[in-house]
Short mmCIF file of N, CA and C in Angstrom, two decimals:
data_model
loop_
_atom_site.label_atom_id
_atom_site.label_comp_id
_atom_site.label_asym_id
_atom_site.label_seq_id
_atom_site.Cartn_x
_atom_site.Cartn_y
_atom_site.Cartn_z
N MET A 672 19.34 51.24 20.05
CA MET A 672 19.99 50.88 21.29
C MET A 672 18.93 50.44 22.29
N ILE A 673 19.16 49.31 22.90
CA ILE A 673 18.25 48.81 23.92
C ILE A 673 19.03 48.67 25.21
N ALA A 674 18.49 49.26 26.25
CA ALA A 674 19.13 49.21 27.57
C ALA A 674 18.15 48.63 28.57
N ASN A 675 18.69 47.98 29.58
CA ASN A 675 17.85 47.47 30.66
C ASN A 675 18.05 48.36 31.86
N ASP A 676 16.98 48.94 32.36
CA ASP A 676 17.04 49.91 33.44
C ASP A 676 16.52 49.34 34.75
N GLU A 677 16.49 48.01 34.87
CA GLU A 677 15.84 47.38 36.02
C GLU A 677 16.56 47.67 37.32
N ARG A 678 17.87 47.69 37.33
CA ARG A 678 18.60 47.81 38.59
C ARG A 678 18.80 49.23 39.06
N ASP A 679 19.61 50.00 38.38
CA ASP A 679 19.89 51.36 38.87
C ASP A 679 19.23 52.39 37.99
N GLY A 680 17.93 52.28 37.88
CA GLY A 680 17.18 53.12 36.97
C GLY A 680 17.27 54.60 37.23
N ASP A 681 17.15 55.33 36.16
CA ASP A 681 17.06 56.78 36.19
C ASP A 681 15.86 57.17 37.04
N PRO A 682 16.03 58.09 38.01
CA PRO A 682 14.90 58.47 38.86
C PRO A 682 13.72 59.06 38.07
N HIS A 683 14.01 59.73 36.96
CA HIS A 683 12.92 60.25 36.13
C HIS A 683 12.13 59.11 35.52
N HIS A 684 12.83 58.08 35.06
CA HIS A 684 12.14 56.93 34.50
C HIS A 684 11.21 56.31 35.54
N LYS A 685 11.70 56.17 36.75
CA LYS A 685 10.87 55.57 37.81
C LYS A 685 9.68 56.46 38.14
N ARG A 686 9.91 57.76 38.20
CA ARG A 686 8.81 58.70 38.51
C ARG A 686 7.69 58.60 37.48
N PHE A 687 8.05 58.64 36.21
CA PHE A 687 7.03 58.62 35.17
C PHE A 687 6.41 57.24 35.01
N MET A 688 7.18 56.18 35.28
CA MET A 688 6.61 54.83 35.20
C MET A 688 5.60 54.62 36.33
N ARG A 689 5.85 55.20 37.49
CA ARG A 689 4.85 55.12 38.57
C ARG A 689 3.53 55.75 38.12
N LEU A 690 3.62 56.85 37.41
CA LEU A 690 2.41 57.51 36.90
C LEU A 690 1.73 56.65 35.84
N ALA A 691 2.51 56.00 35.00
CA ALA A 691 1.94 55.09 34.01
C ALA A 691 1.24 53.92 34.70
N LEU A 692 1.81 53.44 35.80
CA LEU A 692 1.18 52.37 36.58
C LEU A 692 -0.16 52.83 37.17
N LEU A 693 -0.24 54.09 37.58
CA LEU A 693 -1.53 54.62 38.06
C LEU A 693 -2.56 54.62 36.94
N GLU A 694 -2.14 54.96 35.74
CA GLU A 694 -3.05 54.90 34.59
C GLU A 694 -3.48 53.46 34.34
N ALA A 695 -2.55 52.52 34.45
CA ALA A 695 -2.89 51.11 34.25
C ALA A 695 -3.91 50.66 35.29
N ALA A 696 -3.74 51.08 36.53
CA ALA A 696 -4.69 50.73 37.59
C ALA A 696 -6.07 51.30 37.27
N GLN A 697 -6.12 52.49 36.72
CA GLN A 697 -7.40 53.09 36.34
C GLN A 697 -8.06 52.25 35.24
N ALA A 698 -7.25 51.79 34.29
CA ALA A 698 -7.78 50.94 33.23
C ALA A 698 -8.40 49.68 33.83
N ALA A 699 -7.70 49.05 34.76
CA ALA A 699 -8.22 47.84 35.41
C ALA A 699 -9.54 48.12 36.11
N ASP A 700 -9.61 49.25 36.80
CA ASP A 700 -10.85 49.64 37.49
C ASP A 700 -12.02 49.79 36.52
N GLU A 701 -11.70 50.16 35.27
CA GLU A 701 -12.73 50.34 34.25
C GLU A 701 -12.99 49.07 33.44
N GLY A 702 -12.33 47.97 33.83
CA GLY A 702 -12.51 46.71 33.11
C GLY A 702 -11.71 46.60 31.84
N GLU A 703 -10.75 47.47 31.68
CA GLU A 703 -9.88 47.46 30.51
C GLU A 703 -8.58 46.72 30.84
N VAL A 704 -7.92 46.19 29.83
CA VAL A 704 -6.61 45.59 30.05
C VAL A 704 -5.71 46.67 30.63
N PRO A 705 -5.09 46.41 31.79
CA PRO A 705 -4.38 47.46 32.51
C PRO A 705 -3.01 47.83 31.93
N VAL A 706 -3.05 48.70 30.95
CA VAL A 706 -1.84 49.28 30.37
C VAL A 706 -1.97 50.79 30.49
N GLY A 707 -0.91 51.43 30.97
CA GLY A 707 -0.90 52.88 31.10
C GLY A 707 0.30 53.47 30.38
N ALA A 708 0.15 54.71 29.94
CA ALA A 708 1.22 55.40 29.23
C ALA A 708 1.28 56.86 29.66
N VAL A 709 2.51 57.37 29.67
CA VAL A 709 2.76 58.78 29.98
C VAL A 709 3.77 59.29 28.96
N ILE A 710 3.55 60.49 28.47
CA ILE A 710 4.54 61.14 27.61
C ILE A 710 5.03 62.37 28.34
N ALA A 711 6.36 62.46 28.45
CA ALA A 711 6.99 63.58 29.15
C ALA A 711 7.87 64.36 28.19
N ARG A 712 7.96 65.64 28.46
CA ARG A 712 8.83 66.55 27.69
C ARG A 712 9.47 67.49 28.68
N GLN A 713 10.77 67.56 28.65
CA GLN A 713 11.52 68.45 29.54
C GLN A 713 11.09 68.28 31.00
N GLY A 714 10.91 67.03 31.41
CA GLY A 714 10.61 66.74 32.80
C GLY A 714 9.18 66.96 33.23
N ARG A 715 8.28 67.28 32.30
CA ARG A 715 6.88 67.45 32.69
C ARG A 715 5.98 66.62 31.80
N ILE A 716 4.85 66.22 32.34
CA ILE A 716 3.92 65.38 31.62
C ILE A 716 3.15 66.22 30.60
N VAL A 717 3.11 65.74 29.36
CA VAL A 717 2.30 66.39 28.33
C VAL A 717 1.11 65.54 27.94
N ALA A 718 1.12 64.26 28.35
CA ALA A 718 -0.02 63.39 28.06
C ALA A 718 0.04 62.16 28.96
N SER A 719 -1.13 61.65 29.30
CA SER A 719 -1.20 60.39 30.03
C SER A 719 -2.50 59.71 29.64
N ALA A 720 -2.46 58.39 29.54
CA ALA A 720 -3.64 57.65 29.08
C ALA A 720 -3.55 56.20 29.52
N HIS A 721 -4.66 55.53 29.35
CA HIS A 721 -4.71 54.09 29.60
C HIS A 721 -5.57 53.45 28.52
N ASN A 722 -5.50 52.14 28.43
CA ASN A 722 -6.30 51.43 27.44
C ASN A 722 -7.77 51.78 27.60
N GLN A 723 -8.44 51.95 26.45
CA GLN A 723 -9.88 52.24 26.44
C GLN A 723 -10.58 51.52 25.30
N ARG A 724 -10.06 50.38 24.91
CA ARG A 724 -10.65 49.65 23.77
C ARG A 724 -12.09 49.25 24.02
N GLU A 725 -12.38 48.74 25.20
CA GLU A 725 -13.74 48.29 25.51
C GLU A 725 -14.69 49.49 25.59
N GLN A 726 -14.27 50.49 26.33
CA GLN A 726 -15.12 51.67 26.54
C GLN A 726 -15.43 52.39 25.23
N LEU A 727 -14.42 52.56 24.39
CA LEU A 727 -14.61 53.28 23.13
C LEU A 727 -15.00 52.36 21.96
N ARG A 728 -14.95 51.05 22.21
CA ARG A 728 -15.21 50.06 21.16
C ARG A 728 -14.32 50.34 19.95
N ASP A 729 -13.05 50.55 20.25
CA ASP A 729 -12.08 50.95 19.24
C ASP A 729 -10.81 50.11 19.40
N PRO A 730 -10.49 49.27 18.42
CA PRO A 730 -9.31 48.43 18.55
C PRO A 730 -7.99 49.21 18.59
N THR A 731 -8.02 50.47 18.18
CA THR A 731 -6.80 51.28 18.22
C THR A 731 -6.65 52.08 19.51
N ALA A 732 -7.57 51.94 20.44
CA ALA A 732 -7.55 52.76 21.66
C ALA A 732 -6.61 52.18 22.72
N HIS A 733 -5.37 51.95 22.29
CA HIS A 733 -4.32 51.53 23.21
C HIS A 733 -3.80 52.76 23.95
N ALA A 734 -3.25 52.54 25.13
CA ALA A 734 -2.75 53.64 25.96
C ALA A 734 -1.76 54.51 25.18
N GLU A 735 -0.84 53.88 24.47
CA GLU A 735 0.19 54.63 23.74
C GLU A 735 -0.43 55.50 22.64
N MET A 736 -1.39 54.94 21.91
CA MET A 736 -2.02 55.67 20.80
C MET A 736 -2.75 56.90 21.32
N ILE A 737 -3.49 56.73 22.42
CA ILE A 737 -4.23 57.84 22.99
C ILE A 737 -3.27 58.90 23.52
N ALA A 738 -2.20 58.47 24.19
CA ALA A 738 -1.22 59.42 24.73
C ALA A 738 -0.51 60.18 23.61
N ILE A 739 -0.17 59.50 22.53
CA ILE A 739 0.49 60.17 21.41
C ILE A 739 -0.43 61.23 20.81
N THR A 740 -1.69 60.89 20.63
CA THR A 740 -2.65 61.86 20.11
C THR A 740 -2.79 63.06 21.03
N GLN A 741 -2.89 62.80 22.35
CA GLN A 741 -2.98 63.89 23.33
C GLN A 741 -1.74 64.78 23.28
N ALA A 742 -0.57 64.16 23.23
CA ALA A 742 0.68 64.94 23.23
C ALA A 742 0.78 65.80 21.98
N ALA A 743 0.44 65.23 20.84
CA ALA A 743 0.50 66.00 19.59
C ALA A 743 -0.44 67.20 19.65
N GLU A 744 -1.63 66.97 20.19
CA GLU A 744 -2.59 68.07 20.32
C GLU A 744 -2.09 69.11 21.31
N SER A 745 -1.57 68.66 22.44
CA SER A 745 -1.08 69.57 23.47
C SER A 745 0.09 70.42 22.98
N LEU A 746 0.98 69.80 22.21
CA LEU A 746 2.18 70.50 21.75
C LEU A 746 2.00 71.17 20.39
N GLY A 747 0.88 70.91 19.75
CA GLY A 747 0.62 71.54 18.46
C GLY A 747 1.49 71.03 17.33
N SER A 748 1.92 69.77 17.43
CA SER A 748 2.76 69.19 16.39
C SER A 748 2.70 67.68 16.46
N TRP A 749 2.73 67.03 15.30
CA TRP A 749 2.78 65.57 15.29
C TRP A 749 4.19 65.07 15.57
N ARG A 750 5.18 65.96 15.45
CA ARG A 750 6.56 65.58 15.73
C ARG A 750 6.82 65.70 17.23
N LEU A 751 6.98 64.57 17.88
CA LEU A 751 7.23 64.54 19.33
C LEU A 751 8.70 64.21 19.58
N ASN A 752 9.58 64.86 18.79
CA ASN A 752 11.00 64.50 18.80
C ASN A 752 11.78 64.97 20.02
N ASP A 753 11.12 65.56 20.98
CA ASP A 753 11.80 65.90 22.24
C ASP A 753 11.02 65.33 23.43
N CYS A 754 10.30 64.24 23.18
CA CYS A 754 9.47 63.62 24.22
C CYS A 754 9.96 62.21 24.53
N LEU A 755 9.57 61.72 25.69
CA LEU A 755 9.83 60.34 26.09
C LEU A 755 8.49 59.68 26.35
N LEU A 756 8.33 58.44 25.89
CA LEU A 756 7.13 57.66 26.14
C LEU A 756 7.44 56.63 27.21
N TYR A 757 6.60 56.60 28.24
CA TYR A 757 6.67 55.60 29.30
C TYR A 757 5.42 54.76 29.18
N VAL A 758 5.58 53.44 29.14
CA VAL A 758 4.42 52.57 29.01
C VAL A 758 4.67 51.30 29.82
N THR A 759 3.62 50.82 30.46
CA THR A 759 3.78 49.70 31.37
C THR A 759 4.01 48.37 30.67
N LEU A 760 3.61 48.26 29.41
CA LEU A 760 3.77 47.02 28.65
C LEU A 760 4.46 47.33 27.33
N GLU A 761 5.33 46.43 26.92
CA GLU A 761 6.03 46.58 25.65
C GLU A 761 5.04 46.85 24.52
N PRO A 762 5.26 47.89 23.73
CA PRO A 762 4.33 48.23 22.66
C PRO A 762 4.16 47.14 21.61
N CYS A 763 2.95 47.06 21.08
CA CYS A 763 2.61 46.14 19.99
C CYS A 763 3.07 46.76 18.66
N PRO A 764 2.93 46.04 17.54
CA PRO A 764 3.34 46.61 16.25
C PRO A 764 2.64 47.93 15.90
N MET A 765 1.34 48.04 16.18
CA MET A 765 0.62 49.27 15.87
C MET A 765 1.20 50.45 16.65
N CYS A 766 1.40 50.25 17.94
CA CYS A 766 1.90 51.34 18.79
C CYS A 766 3.35 51.67 18.48
N ALA A 767 4.15 50.64 18.19
CA ALA A 767 5.55 50.89 17.81
C ALA A 767 5.60 51.70 16.52
N GLY A 768 4.71 51.39 15.59
CA GLY A 768 4.64 52.17 14.35
C GLY A 768 4.26 53.61 14.61
N ALA A 769 3.33 53.84 15.53
CA ALA A 769 2.94 55.21 15.87
C ALA A 769 4.10 55.96 16.53
N VAL A 770 4.87 55.27 17.35
CA VAL A 770 6.05 55.89 17.97
C VAL A 770 7.02 56.35 16.89
N LEU A 771 7.25 55.50 15.90
CA LEU A 771 8.16 55.87 14.81
C LEU A 771 7.60 57.06 14.03
N GLN A 772 6.31 57.03 13.74
CA GLN A 772 5.70 58.12 12.98
C GLN A 772 5.74 59.44 13.75
N ALA A 773 5.64 59.37 15.07
CA ALA A 773 5.66 60.58 15.90
C ALA A 773 7.08 61.05 16.19
N ARG A 774 8.07 60.27 15.77
CA ARG A 774 9.49 60.61 15.95
C ARG A 774 9.89 60.68 17.43
N ILE A 775 9.24 59.88 18.27
CA ILE A 775 9.59 59.85 19.69
C ILE A 775 10.97 59.20 19.82
N PRO A 776 11.94 59.87 20.45
CA PRO A 776 13.30 59.34 20.48
C PRO A 776 13.59 58.31 21.56
N VAL A 777 12.79 58.27 22.63
CA VAL A 777 13.06 57.36 23.74
C VAL A 777 11.75 56.71 24.19
N VAL A 778 11.77 55.39 24.29
CA VAL A 778 10.64 54.63 24.81
C VAL A 778 11.13 53.85 26.02
N VAL A 779 10.40 53.97 27.12
CA VAL A 779 10.71 53.26 28.36
C VAL A 779 9.50 52.38 28.67
N TYR A 780 9.73 51.08 28.79
CA TYR A 780 8.61 50.21 29.12
C TYR A 780 8.95 49.30 30.28
N GLY A 781 7.89 48.79 30.92
CA GLY A 781 8.05 47.94 32.08
C GLY A 781 8.11 46.46 31.73
N ALA A 782 6.96 45.85 31.51
CA ALA A 782 6.88 44.41 31.27
C ALA A 782 7.02 44.08 29.79
N ALA A 783 7.72 42.99 29.52
CA ALA A 783 7.82 42.48 28.16
C ALA A 783 6.49 41.85 27.78
N ASP A 784 6.21 41.81 26.48
CA ASP A 784 4.99 41.18 25.97
C ASP A 784 5.38 40.08 24.99
N PRO A 785 5.54 38.85 25.48
CA PRO A 785 6.01 37.77 24.61
C PRO A 785 5.04 37.39 23.50
N LYS A 786 3.77 37.80 23.59
CA LYS A 786 2.78 37.45 22.58
C LYS A 786 2.59 38.52 21.51
N ALA A 787 2.89 39.78 21.84
CA ALA A 787 2.63 40.85 20.87
C ALA A 787 3.69 41.95 20.88
N GLY A 788 4.75 41.81 21.65
CA GLY A 788 5.75 42.86 21.77
C GLY A 788 6.54 43.09 20.49
N ALA A 789 6.54 44.33 20.04
CA ALA A 789 7.21 44.66 18.78
C ALA A 789 8.43 45.54 18.99
N VAL A 790 8.91 45.61 20.23
CA VAL A 790 10.09 46.42 20.54
C VAL A 790 11.28 45.52 20.84
N HIS A 791 11.01 44.38 21.49
CA HIS A 791 12.09 43.53 21.94
C HIS A 791 11.75 42.05 21.85
N SER A 792 10.51 41.69 22.17
CA SER A 792 10.13 40.29 22.30
C SER A 792 9.98 39.56 20.97
N LEU A 793 9.06 39.99 20.13
CA LEU A 793 8.83 39.33 18.84
C LEU A 793 9.54 40.03 17.70
N LEU A 794 9.49 41.34 17.72
CA LEU A 794 10.09 42.18 16.68
C LEU A 794 10.92 43.27 17.36
N ARG A 795 11.73 43.93 16.58
CA ARG A 795 12.51 45.07 17.08
C ARG A 795 12.29 46.25 16.14
N LEU A 796 11.04 46.66 16.04
CA LEU A 796 10.69 47.71 15.09
C LEU A 796 11.35 49.05 15.40
N LEU A 797 11.54 49.36 16.67
CA LEU A 797 12.07 50.68 17.02
C LEU A 797 13.57 50.81 16.78
N ASN A 798 14.23 49.70 16.50
CA ASN A 798 15.67 49.73 16.25
C ASN A 798 16.02 49.20 14.86
N ASP A 799 15.07 49.17 13.97
CA ASP A 799 15.29 48.66 12.62
C ASP A 799 15.84 49.78 11.75
N ALA A 800 17.07 49.64 11.32
CA ALA A 800 17.75 50.68 10.54
C ALA A 800 17.11 50.92 9.17
N ARG A 801 16.22 50.04 8.76
CA ARG A 801 15.53 50.26 7.48
C ARG A 801 14.52 51.39 7.55
N PHE A 802 14.09 51.73 8.76
CA PHE A 802 13.19 52.87 8.93
C PHE A 802 14.00 54.15 9.00
N ASN A 803 13.34 55.28 8.72
CA ASN A 803 14.05 56.56 8.76
C ASN A 803 14.17 57.11 10.17
N HIS A 804 13.66 56.41 11.16
CA HIS A 804 13.74 56.86 12.55
C HIS A 804 13.93 55.63 13.43
N GLN A 805 14.78 55.73 14.43
CA GLN A 805 14.96 54.69 15.43
C GLN A 805 14.86 55.32 16.81
N CYS A 806 14.63 54.49 17.81
CA CYS A 806 14.46 54.98 19.17
C CYS A 806 15.45 54.32 20.11
N GLU A 807 15.79 55.06 21.13
CA GLU A 807 16.47 54.44 22.26
C GLU A 807 15.37 53.74 23.06
N VAL A 808 15.65 52.54 23.53
CA VAL A 808 14.66 51.79 24.29
C VAL A 808 15.26 51.41 25.63
N VAL A 809 14.51 51.68 26.68
CA VAL A 809 14.88 51.27 28.03
C VAL A 809 13.77 50.33 28.50
N HIS A 810 14.15 49.14 28.92
CA HIS A 810 13.11 48.19 29.33
C HIS A 810 13.36 47.67 30.74
N GLY A 811 12.31 47.17 31.34
CA GLY A 811 12.43 46.57 32.66
C GLY A 811 12.20 47.50 33.82
N VAL A 812 11.78 48.73 33.58
CA VAL A 812 11.53 49.66 34.68
C VAL A 812 10.24 49.22 35.38
N PHE A 813 10.36 48.82 36.63
CA PHE A 813 9.23 48.29 37.41
C PHE A 813 8.55 47.13 36.68
N ALA A 814 9.36 46.29 36.05
CA ALA A 814 8.82 45.17 35.27
C ALA A 814 7.92 44.27 36.11
N ASP A 815 8.31 43.99 37.35
CA ASP A 815 7.50 43.11 38.19
C ASP A 815 6.12 43.72 38.46
N ALA A 816 6.09 44.98 38.84
CA ALA A 816 4.81 45.65 39.12
C ALA A 816 3.96 45.75 37.86
N CYS A 817 4.60 46.06 36.74
CA CYS A 817 3.86 46.18 35.48
C CYS A 817 3.29 44.83 35.05
N GLY A 818 4.05 43.76 35.26
CA GLY A 818 3.56 42.43 34.92
C GLY A 818 2.50 41.95 35.89
N ARG A 819 2.67 42.28 37.17
CA ARG A 819 1.73 41.82 38.19
C ARG A 819 0.33 42.38 37.98
N ILE A 820 0.23 43.64 37.61
CA ILE A 820 -1.10 44.22 37.41
C ILE A 820 -1.83 43.53 36.26
N LEU A 821 -1.09 43.12 35.24
CA LEU A 821 -1.69 42.38 34.13
C LEU A 821 -2.10 40.97 34.57
N THR A 822 -1.21 40.28 35.26
CA THR A 822 -1.50 38.92 35.74
C THR A 822 -2.71 38.92 36.65
N ASP A 823 -2.75 39.84 37.59
CA ASP A 823 -3.88 39.92 38.52
C ASP A 823 -5.19 40.19 37.77
N PHE A 824 -5.14 41.08 36.79
CA PHE A 824 -6.33 41.41 36.02
C PHE A 824 -6.86 40.18 35.28
N PHE A 825 -5.97 39.47 34.58
CA PHE A 825 -6.42 38.32 33.80
C PHE A 825 -6.87 37.16 34.68
N GLN A 826 -6.25 36.99 35.83
CA GLN A 826 -6.72 35.97 36.77
C GLN A 826 -8.15 36.29 37.24
N ALA A 827 -8.39 37.56 37.56
CA ALA A 827 -9.72 37.97 37.99
C ALA A 827 -10.74 37.79 36.86
N GLN A 828 -10.34 38.09 35.63
CA GLN A 828 -11.25 37.93 34.50
C GLN A 828 -11.61 36.46 34.30
N ARG A 829 -10.63 35.58 34.44
CA ARG A 829 -10.90 34.14 34.29
C ARG A 829 -11.86 33.66 35.36
N LYS A 830 -11.70 34.16 36.58
CA LYS A 830 -12.61 33.77 37.66
C LYS A 830 -14.04 34.22 37.37
N LEU A 831 -14.17 35.33 36.66
CA LEU A 831 -15.49 35.83 36.29
C LEU A 831 -16.03 35.15 35.04
N GLY A 832 -15.23 34.28 34.45
CA GLY A 832 -15.65 33.57 33.26
C GLY A 832 -15.50 34.36 31.97
N LYS A 833 -14.68 35.43 32.03
CA LYS A 833 -14.46 36.25 30.83
C LYS A 833 -13.20 35.78 30.12
N LYS A 834 -13.11 36.08 28.85
CA LYS A 834 -11.94 35.70 28.07
C LYS A 834 -10.76 36.57 28.41
#
């Protein structure tokens, strides 16, 4: 099931997405692509992270991957079946696969990713009935703010002559 939460969004979704945006801003400050993620369980944060690919020199150091690892460690289980993932950018195939493996039942994201999105844009991995787990997906929560932080970051990088 895919829902759009842009207009009358759940206040919890907005609260946690604001925190994910703060993580994204921290990533930008560190020179990382500004994506932030928060995992919540029963209304409280169990993990929060931002992209760290450059800092860690690790192609898998996406915000979602780091947050999933933190949540599993914090909760003492790889099964995150009572958690919600909030992320500022639509997850890529790697991160969507990790969501399925972690059994996360709800994913809330802000901006669509037309080049790498594996939840709604290019693929719909989280709703594919061929997998043994599917997720409820809510998209568009603070989509403008989530997209703007990425646009601003890449514009600044181009001005600096970076790719």
